Amino acid sequence: DIQMTQSPSTLSASVGDRVTITCRASQSISSWLAWYQQKPGKAPKLLIYKASSLESGVPSRFSGSGSGTEFTLTISSLQPDDFATYYCQQYNSYSFTFGPGTKVDIK
Amino acid sequence: EVQLVESGGGLVQPGRSLRLSCTASGFTFGDYAMSWVRQAPGKGLEWVGFIRSKAYGGTTEYAASVKGRFTISRDDSKSIAYLQMNSLKTEDTAVYYCTKDELWSYYYYMDVWGKGTTVTVSS
């Protein structure tokens, strides 16, 4: 199985900050990567698919980039609603695998 | 509005079985693959498996941790996906989510999630 790692595991930031989360795959997954946001007690929500495509309805402050084995999720100006845990997930090959998550909390 | 509602969770003893259902609305269910993803208490997300649409053979894929114990099926006439869980273990305790899967050039990603149903495996 392809292993996914994320860094950092926790990120403390303030409203208005630019935030970047990194996701790495243990082998090339081309651009078959998605990013999800999850708030406590809620289901995950799709933000980005195919590494850089913004899901409909997701604010444009979210962006994704990368290909191969290294990817980033960027929030250009952190908003109060963005404090959550973020997961990357590869869908290049079975079993689909998720990263361990990055918790973004208030500084 | 696209909606997925999971049901069937509960408390079950180790070694027993449980069947979860995912009832879909707001889209043509038969045209889409469906996945199950779980989240153990305080842990991250784990993909369980998925079933392709009938147009792509209706075939299934599973995570190694559940292969041979869990079975995913679908009833397109009722817009329901099922997760049959047999020989349950304490480590299967989790919130189980179903997802609608979007297809892009032969690759599937999970674009809509249900709210989840809780399965607790304990004696």
PDB file of C-alpha atoms in Angstrom:
ATOM      1  CA  ASP A   1       0.000   0.000   0.000  1.00  0.00           C
ATOM      2  CA  ILE A   2       1.044   3.577  -0.594  1.00  0.00           C
ATOM      3  CA  GLN A   3       1.899   5.361   2.661  1.00  0.00           C
ATOM      4  CA  MET A   4       0.933   8.997   3.127  1.00  0.00           C
ATOM      5  CA  THR A   5       2.606  11.379   5.565  1.00  0.00           C
ATOM      6  CA  GLN A   6       1.664  14.922   6.509  1.00  0.00           C
ATOM      7  CA  SER A   7       3.541  17.746   8.140  1.00  0.00           C
ATOM      8  CA  PRO A   8       3.168  19.364  10.503  1.00  0.00           C
ATOM      9  CA  SER A   9       0.880  17.220  12.663  1.00  0.00           C
ATOM     10  CA  THR A  10      -0.343  20.352  14.467  1.00  0.00           C
ATOM     11  CA  LEU A  11      -0.182  23.943  13.336  1.00  0.00           C
ATOM     12  CA  SER A  12      -1.005  26.959  15.494  1.00  0.00           C
ATOM     13  CA  ALA A  13      -1.999  30.015  13.505  1.00  0.00           C
ATOM     14  CA  SER A  14      -3.912  33.273  13.709  1.00  0.00           C
ATOM     15  CA  VAL A  15      -6.776  34.622  11.650  1.00  0.00           C
ATOM     16  CA  GLY A  16      -5.346  36.139   8.473  1.00  0.00           C
ATOM     17  CA  ASP A  17      -2.236  33.933   8.409  1.00  0.00           C
ATOM     18  CA  ARG A  18      -1.115  32.085   5.303  1.00  0.00           C
ATOM     19  CA  VAL A  19      -1.026  28.376   6.127  1.00  0.00           C
ATOM     20  CA  THR A  20       0.694  25.572   4.222  1.00  0.00           C
ATOM     21  CA  ILE A  21       0.332  21.848   4.885  1.00  0.00           C
ATOM     22  CA  THR A  22       2.561  19.290   3.177  1.00  0.00           C
ATOM     23  CA  CYS A  23       1.602  15.757   2.171  1.00  0.00           C
ATOM     24  CA  ARG A  24       4.035  13.156   0.861  1.00  0.00           C
ATOM     25  CA  ALA A  25       3.364   9.803  -0.781  1.00  0.00           C
ATOM     26  CA  SER A  26       5.697   6.804  -0.498  1.00  0.00           C
ATOM     27  CA  GLN A  27       5.620   6.420  -4.292  1.00  0.00           C
ATOM     28  CA  SER A  28       4.379   8.453  -7.200  1.00  0.00           C
ATOM     29  CA  ILE A  29       0.633   8.983  -7.323  1.00  0.00           C
ATOM     30  CA  SER A  30       0.673  11.390 -10.287  1.00  0.00           C
ATOM     31  CA  SER A  31      -1.993  13.991  -9.380  1.00  0.00           C
ATOM     32  CA  TRP A  32      -4.495  11.572  -7.834  1.00  0.00           C
ATOM     33  CA  LEU A  33      -4.698  13.320  -4.485  1.00  0.00           C
ATOM     34  CA  ALA A  34      -7.580  14.839  -2.549  1.00  0.00           C
ATOM     35  CA  TRP A  35      -7.718  17.101   0.502  1.00  0.00           C
ATOM     36  CA  TYR A  36     -10.480  16.976   3.104  1.00  0.00           C
ATOM     37  CA  GLN A  37     -11.405  19.207   6.034  1.00  0.00           C
ATOM     38  CA  GLN A  38     -12.940  17.707   9.163  1.00  0.00           C
ATOM     39  CA  LYS A  39     -14.357  19.504  12.175  1.00  0.00           C
ATOM     40  CA  PRO A  40     -14.953  17.735  15.516  1.00  0.00           C
ATOM     41  CA  GLY A  41     -17.968  15.429  15.420  1.00  0.00           C
ATOM     42  CA  LYS A  42     -18.587  16.106  11.733  1.00  0.00           C
ATOM     43  CA  ALA A  43     -18.007  14.224   8.494  1.00  0.00           C
ATOM     44  CA  PRO A  44     -15.046  15.148   6.319  1.00  0.00           C
ATOM     45  CA  LYS A  45     -15.650  17.623   3.529  1.00  0.00           C
ATOM     46  CA  LEU A  46     -13.911  17.534   0.150  1.00  0.00           C
ATOM     47  CA  LEU A  47     -11.845  20.646  -0.572  1.00  0.00           C
ATOM     48  CA  ILE A  48      -9.494  19.735  -3.415  1.00  0.00           C
ATOM     49  CA  TYR A  49      -9.325  16.838  -5.892  1.00  0.00           C
ATOM     50  CA  LYS A  50      -6.776  15.920  -8.557  1.00  0.00           C
ATOM     51  CA  ALA A  51      -4.181  17.744  -6.454  1.00  0.00           C
ATOM     52  CA  SER A  52      -5.215  21.258  -7.483  1.00  0.00           C
ATOM     53  CA  SER A  53      -8.876  21.292  -8.555  1.00  0.00           C
ATOM     54  CA  LEU A  54     -11.098  23.247  -6.179  1.00  0.00           C
ATOM     55  CA  GLU A  55     -14.368  21.507  -5.317  1.00  0.00           C
ATOM     56  CA  SER A  56     -17.468  23.508  -6.139  1.00  0.00           C
ATOM     57  CA  GLY A  57     -18.521  25.796  -3.293  1.00  0.00           C
ATOM     58  CA  VAL A  58     -15.144  25.752  -1.538  1.00  0.00           C
ATOM     59  CA  PRO A  59     -13.722  29.238  -0.905  1.00  0.00           C
ATOM     60  CA  SER A  60     -10.926  30.328  -3.231  1.00  0.00           C
ATOM     61  CA  ARG A  61      -8.568  30.922  -0.290  1.00  0.00           C
ATOM     62  CA  PHE A  62      -7.957  27.154  -0.440  1.00  0.00           C
ATOM     63  CA  SER A  63      -5.554  25.909  -3.074  1.00  0.00           C
ATOM     64  CA  GLY A  64      -3.618  22.741  -3.772  1.00  0.00           C
ATOM     65  CA  SER A  65      -0.479  21.998  -5.703  1.00  0.00           C
ATOM     66  CA  GLY A  66       2.019  19.259  -6.415  1.00  0.00           C
ATOM     67  CA  SER A  67       2.387  16.014  -8.319  1.00  0.00           C
ATOM     68  CA  GLY A  68       4.285  12.784  -8.010  1.00  0.00           C
ATOM     69  CA  THR A  69       5.096  12.383  -4.331  1.00  0.00           C
ATOM     70  CA  GLU A  70       4.912  15.878  -2.817  1.00  0.00           C
ATOM     71  CA  PHE A  71       1.805  18.006  -2.413  1.00  0.00           C
ATOM     72  CA  THR A  72       0.705  21.107  -0.535  1.00  0.00           C
ATOM     73  CA  LEU A  73      -2.543  22.572   0.682  1.00  0.00           C
ATOM     74  CA  THR A  74      -2.465  26.331   1.175  1.00  0.00           C
ATOM     75  CA  ILE A  75      -4.973  28.556   2.919  1.00  0.00           C
ATOM     76  CA  SER A  76      -4.132  32.067   1.780  1.00  0.00           C
ATOM     77  CA  SER A  77      -5.772  33.935   4.665  1.00  0.00           C
ATOM     78  CA  LEU A  78      -6.970  31.786   7.552  1.00  0.00           C
ATOM     79  CA  GLN A  79     -10.555  32.415   8.631  1.00  0.00           C
ATOM     80  CA  PRO A  80     -12.269  31.452  11.920  1.00  0.00           C
ATOM     81  CA  ASP A  81     -14.204  28.705  10.103  1.00  0.00           C
ATOM     82  CA  ASP A  82     -10.953  27.076   8.942  1.00  0.00           C
ATOM     83  CA  PHE A  83      -9.818  25.776  12.331  1.00  0.00           C
ATOM     84  CA  ALA A  84     -10.129  22.046  11.737  1.00  0.00           C
ATOM     85  CA  THR A  85      -8.162  18.914  10.869  1.00  0.00           C
ATOM     86  CA  TYR A  86      -7.016  18.425   7.278  1.00  0.00           C
ATOM     87  CA  TYR A  87      -6.370  15.076   5.613  1.00  0.00           C
ATOM     88  CA  CYS A  88      -4.770  14.235   2.312  1.00  0.00           C
ATOM     89  CA  GLN A  89      -5.757  11.027   0.528  1.00  0.00           C
ATOM     90  CA  GLN A  90      -4.348   9.198  -2.459  1.00  0.00           C
ATOM     91  CA  TYR A  91      -6.612   7.513  -4.949  1.00  0.00           C
ATOM     92  CA  ASN A  92      -4.003   6.376  -7.421  1.00  0.00           C
ATOM     93  CA  SER A  93      -4.146   2.731  -6.340  1.00  0.00           C
ATOM     94  CA  TYR A  94      -5.948   0.425  -3.929  1.00  0.00           C
ATOM     95  CA  SER A  95      -6.060   0.485  -0.987  1.00  0.00           C
ATOM     96  CA  PHE A  96      -6.815   4.207  -0.983  1.00  0.00           C
ATOM     97  CA  THR A  97      -4.900   5.709   1.919  1.00  0.00           C
ATOM     98  CA  PHE A  98      -5.165   8.850   4.010  1.00  0.00           C
ATOM     99  CA  GLY A  99      -2.504  10.898   5.662  1.00  0.00           C
ATOM    100  CA  PRO A 100      -2.568  11.049   9.484  1.00  0.00           C
ATOM    101  CA  GLY A 101      -4.032  14.555   9.486  1.00  0.00           C
ATOM    102  CA  THR A 102      -2.912  18.079  10.352  1.00  0.00           C
ATOM    103  CA  LYS A 103      -4.785  19.908  13.083  1.00  0.00           C
ATOM    104  CA  VAL A 104      -4.957  23.662  12.596  1.00  0.00           C
ATOM    105  CA  ASP A 105      -5.701  25.401  15.867  1.00  0.00           C
ATOM    106  CA  ILE A 106      -5.841  28.911  17.196  1.00  0.00           C
ATOM    107  CA  LYS A 107      -2.558  30.514  18.201  1.00  0.00           C
TER     108      LYS A 107
ATOM    109  CA  GLU B   1     -29.552  18.246  -2.657  1.00  0.00           C
ATOM    110  CA  VAL B   2     -27.285  15.219  -2.577  1.00  0.00           C
ATOM    111  CA  GLN B   3     -27.705  13.372   0.702  1.00  0.00           C
ATOM    112  CA  LEU B   4     -26.324  10.157   2.207  1.00  0.00           C
ATOM    113  CA  VAL B   5     -27.752   8.718   5.416  1.00  0.00           C
ATOM    114  CA  GLU B   6     -26.053   5.816   7.173  1.00  0.00           C
ATOM    115  CA  SER B   7     -27.917   3.517   9.532  1.00  0.00           C
ATOM    116  CA  GLY B   8     -27.545   0.178  11.267  1.00  0.00           C
ATOM    117  CA  GLY B   9     -24.795   0.977  13.721  1.00  0.00           C
ATOM    118  CA  GLY B  10     -24.834  -0.108  17.343  1.00  0.00           C
ATOM    119  CA  LEU B  11     -23.209  -2.241  20.009  1.00  0.00           C
ATOM    120  CA  VAL B  12     -22.215  -5.756  18.937  1.00  0.00           C
ATOM    121  CA  GLN B  13     -20.146  -8.496  20.538  1.00  0.00           C
ATOM    122  CA  PRO B  14     -16.835  -9.625  19.053  1.00  0.00           C
ATOM    123  CA  GLY B  15     -17.279 -12.348  16.460  1.00  0.00           C
ATOM    124  CA  ARG B  16     -20.810 -11.288  15.586  1.00  0.00           C
ATOM    125  CA  SER B  17     -22.129  -9.611  12.425  1.00  0.00           C
ATOM    126  CA  LEU B  18     -23.723  -6.280  11.583  1.00  0.00           C
ATOM    127  CA  ARG B  19     -25.047  -4.754   8.373  1.00  0.00           C
ATOM    128  CA  LEU B  20     -24.862  -1.029   7.707  1.00  0.00           C
ATOM    129  CA  SER B  21     -26.996   0.749   5.136  1.00  0.00           C
ATOM    130  CA  CYS B  22     -26.386   3.968   3.254  1.00  0.00           C
ATOM    131  CA  THR B  23     -29.523   5.512   1.766  1.00  0.00           C
ATOM    132  CA  ALA B  24     -28.876   8.010  -1.010  1.00  0.00           C
ATOM    133  CA  SER B  25     -30.983  10.794  -2.455  1.00  0.00           C
ATOM    134  CA  GLY B  26     -30.599  13.775  -4.754  1.00  0.00           C
ATOM    135  CA  PHE B  27     -28.636  12.005  -7.501  1.00  0.00           C
ATOM    136  CA  THR B  28     -28.911   9.021  -9.837  1.00  0.00           C
ATOM    137  CA  PHE B  29     -27.526   6.449  -7.431  1.00  0.00           C
ATOM    138  CA  GLY B  30     -26.934   3.734 -10.015  1.00  0.00           C
ATOM    139  CA  ASP B  31     -24.520   5.938 -11.975  1.00  0.00           C
ATOM    140  CA  TYR B  32     -21.989   6.237  -9.148  1.00  0.00           C
ATOM    141  CA  ALA B  33     -19.508   4.172  -7.212  1.00  0.00           C
ATOM    142  CA  MET B  34     -19.881   4.231  -3.442  1.00  0.00           C
ATOM    143  CA  SER B  35     -17.281   3.870  -0.715  1.00  0.00           C
ATOM    144  CA  TRP B  36     -17.153   3.191   3.010  1.00  0.00           C
ATOM    145  CA  VAL B  37     -14.622   4.948   5.238  1.00  0.00           C
ATOM    146  CA  ARG B  38     -14.233   4.531   8.990  1.00  0.00           C
ATOM    147  CA  GLN B  39     -12.735   6.511  11.844  1.00  0.00           C
ATOM    148  CA  ALA B  40     -11.828   4.888  15.146  1.00  0.00           C
ATOM    149  CA  PRO B  41     -12.324   7.060  18.253  1.00  0.00           C
ATOM    150  CA  GLY B  42      -9.733   9.830  18.310  1.00  0.00           C
ATOM    151  CA  LYS B  43      -7.996   8.479  15.198  1.00  0.00           C
ATOM    152  CA  GLY B  44      -7.677   9.327  11.531  1.00  0.00           C
ATOM    153  CA  LEU B  45      -9.612   8.168   8.492  1.00  0.00           C
ATOM    154  CA  GLU B  46      -9.333   4.645   7.094  1.00  0.00           C
ATOM    155  CA  TRP B  47     -10.738   3.631   3.715  1.00  0.00           C
ATOM    156  CA  VAL B  48     -12.702   0.368   4.066  1.00  0.00           C
ATOM    157  CA  GLY B  49     -13.712  -0.393   0.487  1.00  0.00           C
ATOM    158  CA  PHE B  50     -15.896   0.519  -2.436  1.00  0.00           C
ATOM    159  CA  ILE B  51     -18.265  -0.766  -5.086  1.00  0.00           C
ATOM    160  CA  ARG B  52     -18.269   0.402  -8.679  1.00  0.00           C
ATOM    161  CA  SER B  53     -21.442   1.219 -10.556  1.00  0.00           C
ATOM    162  CA  LYS B  54     -23.076  -1.519 -12.626  1.00  0.00           C
ATOM    163  CA  ALA B  55     -21.814   0.230 -15.775  1.00  0.00           C
ATOM    164  CA  TYR B  56     -18.291  -0.596 -14.577  1.00  0.00           C
ATOM    165  CA  GLY B  57     -19.131  -4.115 -13.496  1.00  0.00           C
ATOM    166  CA  GLY B  58     -20.373  -3.424  -9.966  1.00  0.00           C
ATOM    167  CA  THR B  59     -17.101  -4.877  -8.674  1.00  0.00           C
ATOM    168  CA  THR B  60     -15.606  -4.218  -5.267  1.00  0.00           C
ATOM    169  CA  GLU B  61     -12.253  -3.409  -3.671  1.00  0.00           C
ATOM    170  CA  TYR B  62     -11.372  -3.724   0.018  1.00  0.00           C
ATOM    171  CA  ALA B  63      -8.724  -2.696   2.480  1.00  0.00           C
ATOM    172  CA  ALA B  64      -6.530  -5.553   3.646  1.00  0.00           C
ATOM    173  CA  SER B  65      -7.753  -5.072   7.226  1.00  0.00           C
ATOM    174  CA  VAL B  66     -11.323  -6.061   6.297  1.00  0.00           C
ATOM    175  CA  LYS B  67     -10.908  -8.256   3.210  1.00  0.00           C
ATOM    176  CA  GLY B  68     -12.671 -11.582   3.677  1.00  0.00           C
ATOM    177  CA  ARG B  69     -14.759 -10.275   6.586  1.00  0.00           C
ATOM    178  CA  PHE B  70     -16.614  -7.285   5.090  1.00  0.00           C
ATOM    179  CA  THR B  71     -18.742  -7.228   1.939  1.00  0.00           C
ATOM    180  CA  ILE B  72     -20.073  -4.192   0.116  1.00  0.00           C
ATOM    181  CA  SER B  73     -23.170  -4.499  -2.050  1.00  0.00           C
ATOM    182  CA  ARG B  74     -25.743  -2.212  -3.600  1.00  0.00           C
ATOM    183  CA  ASP B  75     -29.420  -2.122  -4.476  1.00  0.00           C
ATOM    184  CA  ASP B  76     -29.823   0.453  -7.212  1.00  0.00           C
ATOM    185  CA  SER B  77     -33.624   0.083  -7.196  1.00  0.00           C
ATOM    186  CA  LYS B  78     -33.669   1.347  -3.594  1.00  0.00           C
ATOM    187  CA  SER B  79     -30.645   3.697  -3.831  1.00  0.00           C
ATOM    188  CA  ILE B  80     -28.964   1.893  -0.947  1.00  0.00           C
ATOM    189  CA  ALA B  81     -25.391   0.707  -0.440  1.00  0.00           C
ATOM    190  CA  TYR B  82     -24.664  -1.909   2.203  1.00  0.00           C
ATOM    191  CA  LEU B  83     -21.682  -2.855   4.306  1.00  0.00           C
ATOM    192  CA  GLN B  84     -21.993  -6.393   5.687  1.00  0.00           C
ATOM    193  CA  MET B  85     -19.524  -6.843   8.531  1.00  0.00           C
ATOM    194  CA  ASN B  86     -18.789 -10.360   9.772  1.00  0.00           C
ATOM    195  CA  SER B  87     -16.410 -11.728  12.402  1.00  0.00           C
ATOM    196  CA  LEU B  88     -16.234  -8.314  14.021  1.00  0.00           C
ATOM    197  CA  LYS B  89     -13.232  -7.409  16.155  1.00  0.00           C
ATOM    198  CA  THR B  90     -12.833  -4.780  18.852  1.00  0.00           C
ATOM    199  CA  GLU B  91     -10.565  -2.856  16.472  1.00  0.00           C
ATOM    200  CA  ASP B  92     -13.518  -2.428  14.075  1.00  0.00           C
ATOM    201  CA  THR B  93     -15.033   0.023  16.566  1.00  0.00           C
ATOM    202  CA  ALA B  94     -15.437   3.275  14.638  1.00  0.00           C
ATOM    203  CA  VAL B  95     -17.734   5.768  13.017  1.00  0.00           C
ATOM    204  CA  TYR B  96     -18.535   4.435   9.549  1.00  0.00           C
ATOM    205  CA  TYR B  97     -19.123   6.902   6.738  1.00  0.00           C
ATOM    206  CA  CYS B  98     -20.445   6.186   3.280  1.00  0.00           C
ATOM    207  CA  THR B  99     -19.415   8.356   0.385  1.00  0.00           C
ATOM    208  CA  LYS B 100     -20.491   9.037  -3.161  1.00  0.00           C
ATOM    209  CA  ASP B 101     -17.562   8.651  -5.509  1.00  0.00           C
ATOM    210  CA  GLU B 102     -16.860  10.815  -8.514  1.00  0.00           C
ATOM    211  CA  LEU B 103     -15.020   9.338 -11.487  1.00  0.00           C
ATOM    212  CA  TRP B 104     -12.318  11.272 -13.341  1.00  0.00           C
ATOM    213  CA  SER B 105     -10.458   9.446 -16.071  1.00  0.00           C
ATOM    214  CA  TYR B 106     -10.793   5.994 -14.421  1.00  0.00           C
ATOM    215  CA  TYR B 107      -9.863   7.336 -10.972  1.00  0.00           C
ATOM    216  CA  TYR B 108     -12.376   7.704  -8.165  1.00  0.00           C
ATOM    217  CA  TYR B 109     -12.466  10.307  -5.410  1.00  0.00           C
ATOM    218  CA  MET B 110     -14.994  10.769  -2.597  1.00  0.00           C
ATOM    219  CA  ASP B 111     -16.966  13.972  -3.115  1.00  0.00           C
ATOM    220  CA  VAL B 112     -19.976  13.650  -0.795  1.00  0.00           C
ATOM    221  CA  TRP B 113     -20.009  12.114   2.675  1.00  0.00           C
ATOM    222  CA  GLY B 114     -22.793  11.005   4.975  1.00  0.00           C
ATOM    223  CA  LYS B 115     -22.868  11.969   8.646  1.00  0.00           C
ATOM    224  CA  GLY B 116     -21.777   8.497   9.750  1.00  0.00           C
ATOM    225  CA  THR B 117     -23.049   5.732  12.010  1.00  0.00           C
ATOM    226  CA  THR B 118     -21.249   4.433  15.098  1.00  0.00           C
ATOM    227  CA  VAL B 119     -20.273   0.788  15.492  1.00  0.00           C
ATOM    228  CA  THR B 120     -19.003  -0.402  18.873  1.00  0.00           C
ATOM    229  CA  VAL B 121     -17.586  -3.901  19.136  1.00  0.00           C
ATOM    230  CA  SER B 122     -17.370  -4.946  22.770  1.00  0.00           C
ATOM    231  CA  SER B 123     -18.298  -7.815  25.047  1.00  0.00           C
TER     232      SER B 123
END
